[in-house]
mmCIF file of C-alpha atoms in Angstrom:
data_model
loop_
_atom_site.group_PDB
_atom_site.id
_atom_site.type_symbol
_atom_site.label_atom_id
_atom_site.label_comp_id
_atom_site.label_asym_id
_atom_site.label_seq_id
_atom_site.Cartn_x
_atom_site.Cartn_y
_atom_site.Cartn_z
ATOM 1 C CA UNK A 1 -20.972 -6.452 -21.673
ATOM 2 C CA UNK A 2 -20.897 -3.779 -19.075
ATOM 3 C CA UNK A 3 -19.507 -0.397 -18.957
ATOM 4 C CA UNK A 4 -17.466 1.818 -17.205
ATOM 5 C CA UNK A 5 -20.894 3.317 -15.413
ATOM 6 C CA UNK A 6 -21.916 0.224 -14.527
ATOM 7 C CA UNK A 7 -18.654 -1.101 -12.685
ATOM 8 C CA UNK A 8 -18.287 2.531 -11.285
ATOM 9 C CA UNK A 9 -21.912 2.344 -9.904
ATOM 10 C CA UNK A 10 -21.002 -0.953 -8.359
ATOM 11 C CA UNK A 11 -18.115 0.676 -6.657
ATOM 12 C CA UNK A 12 -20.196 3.283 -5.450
ATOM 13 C CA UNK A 13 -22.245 0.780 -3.804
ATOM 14 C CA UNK A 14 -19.498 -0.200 -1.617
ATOM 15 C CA UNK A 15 -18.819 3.498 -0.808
ATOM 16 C CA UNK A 16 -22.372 3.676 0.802
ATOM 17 C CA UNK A 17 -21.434 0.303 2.602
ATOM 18 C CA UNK A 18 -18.470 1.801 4.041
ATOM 19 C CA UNK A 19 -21.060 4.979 5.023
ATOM 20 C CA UNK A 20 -23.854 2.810 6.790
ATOM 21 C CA UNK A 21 -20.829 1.159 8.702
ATOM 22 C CA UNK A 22 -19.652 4.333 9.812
ATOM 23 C CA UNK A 23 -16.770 4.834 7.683
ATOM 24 C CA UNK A 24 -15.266 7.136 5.085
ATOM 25 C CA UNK A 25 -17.589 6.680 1.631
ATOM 26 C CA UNK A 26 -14.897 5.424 -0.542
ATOM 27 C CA UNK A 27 -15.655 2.021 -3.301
ATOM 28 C CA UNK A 28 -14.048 0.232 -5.089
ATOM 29 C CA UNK A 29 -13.825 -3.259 -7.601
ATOM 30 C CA UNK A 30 -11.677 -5.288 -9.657
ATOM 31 C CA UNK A 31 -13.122 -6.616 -12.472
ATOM 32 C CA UNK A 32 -11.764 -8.877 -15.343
ATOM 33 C CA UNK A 33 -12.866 -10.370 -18.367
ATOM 34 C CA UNK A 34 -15.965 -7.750 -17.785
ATOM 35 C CA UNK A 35 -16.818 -9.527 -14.316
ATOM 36 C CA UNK A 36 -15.766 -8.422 -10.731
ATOM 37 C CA UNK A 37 -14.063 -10.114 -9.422
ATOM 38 C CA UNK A 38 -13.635 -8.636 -5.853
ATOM 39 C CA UNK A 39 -14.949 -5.738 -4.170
ATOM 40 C CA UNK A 40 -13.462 -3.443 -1.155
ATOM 41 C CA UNK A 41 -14.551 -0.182 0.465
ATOM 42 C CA UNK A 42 -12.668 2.099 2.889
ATOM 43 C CA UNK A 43 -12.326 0.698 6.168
ATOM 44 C CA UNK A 44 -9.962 3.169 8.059
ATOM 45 C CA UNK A 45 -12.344 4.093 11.133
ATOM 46 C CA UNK A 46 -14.562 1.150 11.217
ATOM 47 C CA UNK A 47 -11.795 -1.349 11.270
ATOM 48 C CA UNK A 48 -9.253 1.163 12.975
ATOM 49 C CA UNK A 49 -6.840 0.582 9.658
ATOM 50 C CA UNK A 50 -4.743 2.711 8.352
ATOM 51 C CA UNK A 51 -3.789 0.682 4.974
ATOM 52 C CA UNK A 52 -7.271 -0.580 4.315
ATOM 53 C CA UNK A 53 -8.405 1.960 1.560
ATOM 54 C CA UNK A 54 -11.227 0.514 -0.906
ATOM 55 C CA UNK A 55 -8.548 -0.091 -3.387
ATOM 56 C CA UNK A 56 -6.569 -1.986 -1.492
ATOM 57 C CA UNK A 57 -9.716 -3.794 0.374
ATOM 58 C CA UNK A 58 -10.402 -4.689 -2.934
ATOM 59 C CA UNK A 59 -6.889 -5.941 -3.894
ATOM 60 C CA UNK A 60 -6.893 -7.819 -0.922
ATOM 61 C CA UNK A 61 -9.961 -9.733 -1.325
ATOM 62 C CA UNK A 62 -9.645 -11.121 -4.554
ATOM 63 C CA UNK A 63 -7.079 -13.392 -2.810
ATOM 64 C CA UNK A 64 -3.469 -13.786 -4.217
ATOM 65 C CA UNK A 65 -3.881 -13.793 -8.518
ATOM 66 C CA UNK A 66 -1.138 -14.435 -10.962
ATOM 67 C CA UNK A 67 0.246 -11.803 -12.674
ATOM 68 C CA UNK A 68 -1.582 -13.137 -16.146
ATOM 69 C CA UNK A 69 -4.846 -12.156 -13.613
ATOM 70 C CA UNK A 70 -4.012 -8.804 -12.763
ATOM 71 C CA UNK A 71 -2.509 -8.129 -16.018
ATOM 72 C CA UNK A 72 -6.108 -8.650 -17.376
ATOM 73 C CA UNK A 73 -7.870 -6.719 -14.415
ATOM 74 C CA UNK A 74 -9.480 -3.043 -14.222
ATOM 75 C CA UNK A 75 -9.680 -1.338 -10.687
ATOM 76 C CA UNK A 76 -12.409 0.797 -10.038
ATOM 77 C CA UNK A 77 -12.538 3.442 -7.578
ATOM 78 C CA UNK A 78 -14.618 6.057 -6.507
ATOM 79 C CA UNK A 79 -12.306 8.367 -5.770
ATOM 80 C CA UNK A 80 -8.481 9.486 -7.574
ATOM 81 C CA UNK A 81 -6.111 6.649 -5.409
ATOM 82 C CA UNK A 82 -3.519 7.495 -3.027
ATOM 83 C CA UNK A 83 0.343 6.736 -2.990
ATOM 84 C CA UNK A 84 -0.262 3.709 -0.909
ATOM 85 C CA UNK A 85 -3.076 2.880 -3.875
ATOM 86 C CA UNK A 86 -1.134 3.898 -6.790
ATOM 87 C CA UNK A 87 1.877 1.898 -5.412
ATOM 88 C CA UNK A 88 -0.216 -1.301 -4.908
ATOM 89 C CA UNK A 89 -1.842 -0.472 -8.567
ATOM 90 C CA UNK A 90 2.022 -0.836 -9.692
ATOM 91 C CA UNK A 91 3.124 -3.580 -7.709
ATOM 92 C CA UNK A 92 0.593 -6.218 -9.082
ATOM 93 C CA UNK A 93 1.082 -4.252 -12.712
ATOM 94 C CA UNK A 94 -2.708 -3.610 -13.155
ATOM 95 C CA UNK A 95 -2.352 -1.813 -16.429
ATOM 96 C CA UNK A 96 -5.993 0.354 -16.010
ATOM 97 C CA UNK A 97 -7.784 2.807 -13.659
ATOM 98 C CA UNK A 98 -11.101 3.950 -13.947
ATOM 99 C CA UNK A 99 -11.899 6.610 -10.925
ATOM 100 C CA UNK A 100 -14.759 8.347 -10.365
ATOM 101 C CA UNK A 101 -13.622 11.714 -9.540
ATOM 102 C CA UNK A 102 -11.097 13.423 -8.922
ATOM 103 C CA UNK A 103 -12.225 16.565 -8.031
ATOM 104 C CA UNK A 104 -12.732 16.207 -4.266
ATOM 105 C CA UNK A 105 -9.070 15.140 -3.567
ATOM 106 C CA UNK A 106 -6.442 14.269 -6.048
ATOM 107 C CA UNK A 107 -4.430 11.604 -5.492
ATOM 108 C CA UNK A 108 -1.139 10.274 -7.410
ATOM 109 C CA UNK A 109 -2.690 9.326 -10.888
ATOM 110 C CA UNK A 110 0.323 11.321 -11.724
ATOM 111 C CA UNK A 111 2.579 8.385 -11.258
ATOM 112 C CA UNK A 112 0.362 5.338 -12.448
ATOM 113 C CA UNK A 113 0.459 7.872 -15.840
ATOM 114 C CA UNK A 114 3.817 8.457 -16.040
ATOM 115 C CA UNK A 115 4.239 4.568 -15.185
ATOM 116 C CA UNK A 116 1.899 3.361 -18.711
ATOM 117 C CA UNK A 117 -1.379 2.575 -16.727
ATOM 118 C CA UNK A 118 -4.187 3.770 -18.139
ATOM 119 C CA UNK A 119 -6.201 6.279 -16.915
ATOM 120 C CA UNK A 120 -10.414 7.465 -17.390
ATOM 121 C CA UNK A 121 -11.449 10.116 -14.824
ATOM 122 C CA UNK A 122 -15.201 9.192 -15.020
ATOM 123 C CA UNK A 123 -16.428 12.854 -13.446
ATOM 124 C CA UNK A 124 -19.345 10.594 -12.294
ATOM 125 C CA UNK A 125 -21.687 13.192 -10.247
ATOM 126 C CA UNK A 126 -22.739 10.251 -7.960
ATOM 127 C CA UNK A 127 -19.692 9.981 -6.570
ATOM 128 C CA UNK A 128 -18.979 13.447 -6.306
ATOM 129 C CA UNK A 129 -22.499 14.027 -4.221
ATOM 130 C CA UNK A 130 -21.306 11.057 -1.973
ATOM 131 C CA UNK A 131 -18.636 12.320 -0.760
ATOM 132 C CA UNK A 132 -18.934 15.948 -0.463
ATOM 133 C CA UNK A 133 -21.982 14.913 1.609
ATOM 134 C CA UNK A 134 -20.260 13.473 3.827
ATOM 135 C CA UNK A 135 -17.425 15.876 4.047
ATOM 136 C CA UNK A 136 -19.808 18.234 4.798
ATOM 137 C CA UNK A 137 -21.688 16.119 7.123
ATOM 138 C CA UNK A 138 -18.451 15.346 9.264
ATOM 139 C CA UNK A 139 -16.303 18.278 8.737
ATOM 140 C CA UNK A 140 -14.344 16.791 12.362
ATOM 141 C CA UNK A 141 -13.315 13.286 10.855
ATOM 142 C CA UNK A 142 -12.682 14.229 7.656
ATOM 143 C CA UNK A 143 -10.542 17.164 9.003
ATOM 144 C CA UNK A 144 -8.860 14.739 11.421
ATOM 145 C CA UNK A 145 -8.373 11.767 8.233
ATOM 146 C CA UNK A 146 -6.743 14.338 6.547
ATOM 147 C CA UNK A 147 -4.283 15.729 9.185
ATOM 148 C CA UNK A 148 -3.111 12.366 9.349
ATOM 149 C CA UNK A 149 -1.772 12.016 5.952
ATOM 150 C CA UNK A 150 0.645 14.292 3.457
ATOM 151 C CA UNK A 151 0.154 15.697 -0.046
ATOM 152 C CA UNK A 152 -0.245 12.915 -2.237
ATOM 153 C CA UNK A 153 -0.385 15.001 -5.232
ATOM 154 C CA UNK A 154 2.938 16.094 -5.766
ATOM 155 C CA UNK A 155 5.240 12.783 -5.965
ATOM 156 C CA UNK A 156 6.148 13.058 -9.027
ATOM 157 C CA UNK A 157 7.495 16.383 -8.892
ATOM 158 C CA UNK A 158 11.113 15.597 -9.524
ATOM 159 C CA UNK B 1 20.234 5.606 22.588
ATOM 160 C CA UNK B 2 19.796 2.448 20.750
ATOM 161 C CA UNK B 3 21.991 2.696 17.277
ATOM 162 C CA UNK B 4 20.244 1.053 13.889
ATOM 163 C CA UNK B 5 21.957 -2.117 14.313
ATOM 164 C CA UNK B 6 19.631 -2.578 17.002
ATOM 165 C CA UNK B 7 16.761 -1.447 15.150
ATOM 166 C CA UNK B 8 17.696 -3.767 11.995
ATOM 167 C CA UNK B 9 18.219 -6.738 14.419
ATOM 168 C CA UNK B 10 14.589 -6.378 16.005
ATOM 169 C CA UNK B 11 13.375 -6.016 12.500
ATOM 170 C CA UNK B 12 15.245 -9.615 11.879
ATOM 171 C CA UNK B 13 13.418 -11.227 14.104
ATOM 172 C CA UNK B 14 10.361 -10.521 12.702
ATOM 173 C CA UNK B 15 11.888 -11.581 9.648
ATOM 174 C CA UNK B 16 12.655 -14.770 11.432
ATOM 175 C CA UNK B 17 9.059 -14.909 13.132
ATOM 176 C CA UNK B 18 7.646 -14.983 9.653
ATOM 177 C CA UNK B 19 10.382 -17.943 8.653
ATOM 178 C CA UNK B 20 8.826 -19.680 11.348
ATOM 179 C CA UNK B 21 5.327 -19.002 10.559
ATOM 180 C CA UNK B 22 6.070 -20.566 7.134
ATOM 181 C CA UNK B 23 6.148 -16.952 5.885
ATOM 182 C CA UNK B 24 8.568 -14.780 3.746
ATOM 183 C CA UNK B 25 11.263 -13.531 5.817
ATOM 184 C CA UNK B 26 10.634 -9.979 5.561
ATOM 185 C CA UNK B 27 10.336 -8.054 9.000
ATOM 186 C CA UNK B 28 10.335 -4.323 10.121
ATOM 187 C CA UNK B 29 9.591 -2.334 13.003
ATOM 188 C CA UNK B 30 8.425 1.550 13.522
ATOM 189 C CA UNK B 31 10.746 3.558 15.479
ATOM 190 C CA UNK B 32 9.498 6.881 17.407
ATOM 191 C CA UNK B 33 11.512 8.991 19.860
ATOM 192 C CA UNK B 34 14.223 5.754 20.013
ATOM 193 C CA UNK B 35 11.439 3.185 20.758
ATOM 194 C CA UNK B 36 9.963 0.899 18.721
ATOM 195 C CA UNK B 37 6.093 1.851 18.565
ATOM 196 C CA UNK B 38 5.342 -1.273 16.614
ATOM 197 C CA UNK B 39 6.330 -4.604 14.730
ATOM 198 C CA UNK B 40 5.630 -6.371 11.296
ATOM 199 C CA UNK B 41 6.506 -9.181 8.903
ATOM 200 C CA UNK B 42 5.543 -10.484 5.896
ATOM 201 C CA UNK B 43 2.357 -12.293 5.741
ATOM 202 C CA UNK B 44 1.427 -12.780 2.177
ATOM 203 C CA UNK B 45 2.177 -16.744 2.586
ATOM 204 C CA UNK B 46 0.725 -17.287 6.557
ATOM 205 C CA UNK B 47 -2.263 -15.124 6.019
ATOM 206 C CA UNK B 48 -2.824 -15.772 2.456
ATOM 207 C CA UNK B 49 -2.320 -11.890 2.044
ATOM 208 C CA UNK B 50 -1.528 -9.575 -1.162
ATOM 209 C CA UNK B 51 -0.894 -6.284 0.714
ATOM 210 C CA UNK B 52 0.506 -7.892 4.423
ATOM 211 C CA UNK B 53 4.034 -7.034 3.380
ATOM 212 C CA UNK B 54 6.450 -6.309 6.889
ATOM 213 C CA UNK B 55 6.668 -2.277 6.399
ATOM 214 C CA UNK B 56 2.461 -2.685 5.650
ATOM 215 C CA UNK B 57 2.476 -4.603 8.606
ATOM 216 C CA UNK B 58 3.953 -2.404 11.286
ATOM 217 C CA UNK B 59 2.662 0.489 9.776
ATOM 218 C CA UNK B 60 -1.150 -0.987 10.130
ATOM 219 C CA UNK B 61 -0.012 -2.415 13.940
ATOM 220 C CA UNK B 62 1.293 1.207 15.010
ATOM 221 C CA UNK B 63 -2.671 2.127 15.144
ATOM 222 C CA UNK B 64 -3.736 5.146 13.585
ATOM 223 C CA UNK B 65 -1.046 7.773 14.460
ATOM 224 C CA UNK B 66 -1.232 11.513 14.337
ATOM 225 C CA UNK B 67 0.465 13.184 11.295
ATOM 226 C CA UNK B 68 3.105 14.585 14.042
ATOM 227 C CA UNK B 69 3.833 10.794 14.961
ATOM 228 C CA UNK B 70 4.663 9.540 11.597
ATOM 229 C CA UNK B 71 7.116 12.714 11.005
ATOM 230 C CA UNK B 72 9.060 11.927 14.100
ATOM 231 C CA UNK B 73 9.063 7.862 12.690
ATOM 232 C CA UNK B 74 11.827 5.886 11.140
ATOM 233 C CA UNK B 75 11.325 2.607 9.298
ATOM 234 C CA UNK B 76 13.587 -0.089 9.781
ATOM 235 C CA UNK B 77 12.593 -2.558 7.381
ATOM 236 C CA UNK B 78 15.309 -6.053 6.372
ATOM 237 C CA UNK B 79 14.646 -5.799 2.778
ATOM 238 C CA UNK B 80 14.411 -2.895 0.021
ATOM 239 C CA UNK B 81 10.725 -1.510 0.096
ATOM 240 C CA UNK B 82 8.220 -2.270 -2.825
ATOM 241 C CA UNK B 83 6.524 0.415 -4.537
ATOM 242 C CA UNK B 84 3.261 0.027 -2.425
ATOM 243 C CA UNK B 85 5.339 0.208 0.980
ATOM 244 C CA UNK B 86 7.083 3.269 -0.665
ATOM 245 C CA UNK B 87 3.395 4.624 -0.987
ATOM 246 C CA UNK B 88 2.095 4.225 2.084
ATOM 247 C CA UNK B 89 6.068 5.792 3.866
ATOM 248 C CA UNK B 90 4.782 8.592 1.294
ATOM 249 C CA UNK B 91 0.998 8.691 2.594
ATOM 250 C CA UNK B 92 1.800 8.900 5.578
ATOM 251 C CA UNK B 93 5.043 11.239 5.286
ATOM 252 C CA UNK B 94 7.784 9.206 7.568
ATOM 253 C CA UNK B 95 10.373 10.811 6.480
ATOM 254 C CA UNK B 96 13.240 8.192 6.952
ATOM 255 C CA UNK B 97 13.868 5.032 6.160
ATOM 256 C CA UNK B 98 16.773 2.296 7.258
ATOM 257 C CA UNK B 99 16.837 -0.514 4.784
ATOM 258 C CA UNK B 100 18.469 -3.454 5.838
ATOM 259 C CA UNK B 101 20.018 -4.545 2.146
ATOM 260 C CA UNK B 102 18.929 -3.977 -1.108
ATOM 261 C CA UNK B 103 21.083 -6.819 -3.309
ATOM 262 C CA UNK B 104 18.928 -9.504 -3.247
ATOM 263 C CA UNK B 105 15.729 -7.290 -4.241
ATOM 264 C CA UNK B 106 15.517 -3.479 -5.213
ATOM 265 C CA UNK B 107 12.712 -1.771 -4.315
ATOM 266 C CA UNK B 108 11.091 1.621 -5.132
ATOM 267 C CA UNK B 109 14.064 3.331 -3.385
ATOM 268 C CA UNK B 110 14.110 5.841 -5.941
ATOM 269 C CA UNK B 111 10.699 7.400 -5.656
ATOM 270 C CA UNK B 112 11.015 7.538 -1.846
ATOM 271 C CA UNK B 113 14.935 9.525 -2.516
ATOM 272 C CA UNK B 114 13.213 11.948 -5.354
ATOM 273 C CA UNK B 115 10.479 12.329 -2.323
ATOM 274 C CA UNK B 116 12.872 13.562 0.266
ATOM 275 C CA UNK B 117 12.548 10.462 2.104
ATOM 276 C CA UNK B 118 15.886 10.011 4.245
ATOM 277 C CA UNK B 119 17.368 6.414 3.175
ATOM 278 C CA UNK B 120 20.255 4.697 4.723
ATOM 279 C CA UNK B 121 21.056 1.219 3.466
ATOM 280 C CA UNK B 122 23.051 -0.882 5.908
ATOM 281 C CA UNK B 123 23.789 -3.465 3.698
ATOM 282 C CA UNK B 124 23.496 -5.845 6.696
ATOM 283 C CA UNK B 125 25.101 -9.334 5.887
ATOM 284 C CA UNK B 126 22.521 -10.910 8.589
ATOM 285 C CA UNK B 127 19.486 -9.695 6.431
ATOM 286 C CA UNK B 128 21.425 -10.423 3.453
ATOM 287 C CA UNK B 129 21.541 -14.131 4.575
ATOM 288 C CA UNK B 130 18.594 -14.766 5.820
ATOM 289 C CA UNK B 131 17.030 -14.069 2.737
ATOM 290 C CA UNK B 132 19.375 -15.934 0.319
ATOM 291 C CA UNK B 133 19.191 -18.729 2.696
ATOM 292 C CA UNK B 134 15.006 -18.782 2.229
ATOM 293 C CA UNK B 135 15.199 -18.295 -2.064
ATOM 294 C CA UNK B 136 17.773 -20.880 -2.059
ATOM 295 C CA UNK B 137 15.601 -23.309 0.219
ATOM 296 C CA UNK B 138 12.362 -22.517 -1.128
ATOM 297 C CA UNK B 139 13.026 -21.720 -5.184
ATOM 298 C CA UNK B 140 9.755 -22.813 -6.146
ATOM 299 C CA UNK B 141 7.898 -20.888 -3.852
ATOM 300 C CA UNK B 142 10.121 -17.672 -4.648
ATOM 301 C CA UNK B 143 9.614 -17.867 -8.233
ATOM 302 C CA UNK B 144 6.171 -17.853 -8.032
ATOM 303 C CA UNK B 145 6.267 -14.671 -5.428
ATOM 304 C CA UNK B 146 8.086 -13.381 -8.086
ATOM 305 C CA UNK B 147 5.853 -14.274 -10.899
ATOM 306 C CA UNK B 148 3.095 -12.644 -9.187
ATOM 307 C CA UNK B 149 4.613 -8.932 -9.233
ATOM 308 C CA UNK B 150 5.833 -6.088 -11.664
ATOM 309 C CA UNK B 151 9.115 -4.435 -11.918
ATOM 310 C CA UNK B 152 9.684 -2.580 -8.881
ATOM 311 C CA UNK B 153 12.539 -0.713 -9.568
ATOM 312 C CA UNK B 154 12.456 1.311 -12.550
ATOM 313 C CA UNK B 155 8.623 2.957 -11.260
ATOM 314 C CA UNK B 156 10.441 6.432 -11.415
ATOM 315 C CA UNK B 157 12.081 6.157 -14.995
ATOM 316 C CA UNK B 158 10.311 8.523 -16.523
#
């Protein structure tokens, strides 16, 4: 049986996929009954998306699963998921989160808490190093990705 | 100065474009300084999709917009929005949305409203139709959209 480092390093190794294409190092997979199942890295500049985050690259490619599936799943992600991410995460009911860090950017882990899915913030160092790397290797794009979007922190301030 | 009426009614016809595609009838379109910047409908059927809903769908065929864009946006969009459209409206901070009826299915209307998202529901009888007309013609294929998804609507009870 694998663990959490494991499926976390396998994300990771879609985050450098997404790098050597060009893109924004983000990973992620879905894995149940301990196998993945799917796997899906950040694709905003190389495919000129703006919903295809690794989470939901990964969502999308495991093709269209009954709830009993996703009910059963585990997403993986290198980095603390977005609104857009969290909102997919409750759509399909995946009931846990494993993220990588989320010390580089928070996302809304705030509301897939306060909705019952469970949460480990891994604090995995490889994924931290991957991505400030390439923050501070493109300070321009990753300036200009995050212009584009709001504070994703603070929905559930209410 | 085209009126939301207008705006609803394009968004029907990509509702009715999906119909005809064999789709869900689901359409929107992206509204910036009174034109429509882009289209969408729902493609989880046609393209064998898990994230292709209509709002998803014009929001990915607007392109990747400046942050000023989106804020000068409106969403028109025939049916309630699901809490992974209500994500991305939040990622990207468009700050108002036009719902074309929210009877047949609620959506995650309330985390958009606790977000300061502007909502008008038209409770348009066209959309309304439209919509009963496809669960009541396709039950089969509804219930097992259905079966596939999470409770949308109570994602900000807490």
């Amino acid at each position: 049986m694998h663990n959490d480092t494991y499926f976390i390093n396998e994300a990771l190794k879609e985050a450098e996929k997404s790098l050597a294409e060009g893109g924004i190092p983000i990973g992620a997979v879905l894995v149940k009954d301990g196998k993945i199942i799917s796997r899906g890295h950040n694709r905003l500049i190389q495919n000129d998306s703006v919903i295809l985050h690794a989470e939901m690259d990964a969502i999308e490619n495991a093709g269209r699963l009954n709830h009993e599936d996703y009910l059963q799943s585990i997403l993986y992600t290198t980095l603390s998921p977005c609104p857009m991410c969290s909102g997919v995460i409750l759509l399909y009911d995946i009931p846990k989160v494993v993220i990588g860090e989320n010390t580089t950017l928070m996302g809304a882990e705030c509301l897939l808490e306060k909705n019952g899915v469970e949460i480990t913030v891994l604090n995995n160092l490889e994924c931290k190093k991957l991505f400030e790397k390439y923050v501070e290797e493109n300070p321009e794009s990753w300036k200009n990705e995050l212009s584009k979007v709001g504070n994703s922190t603070n929905v559930c301030d209410f």
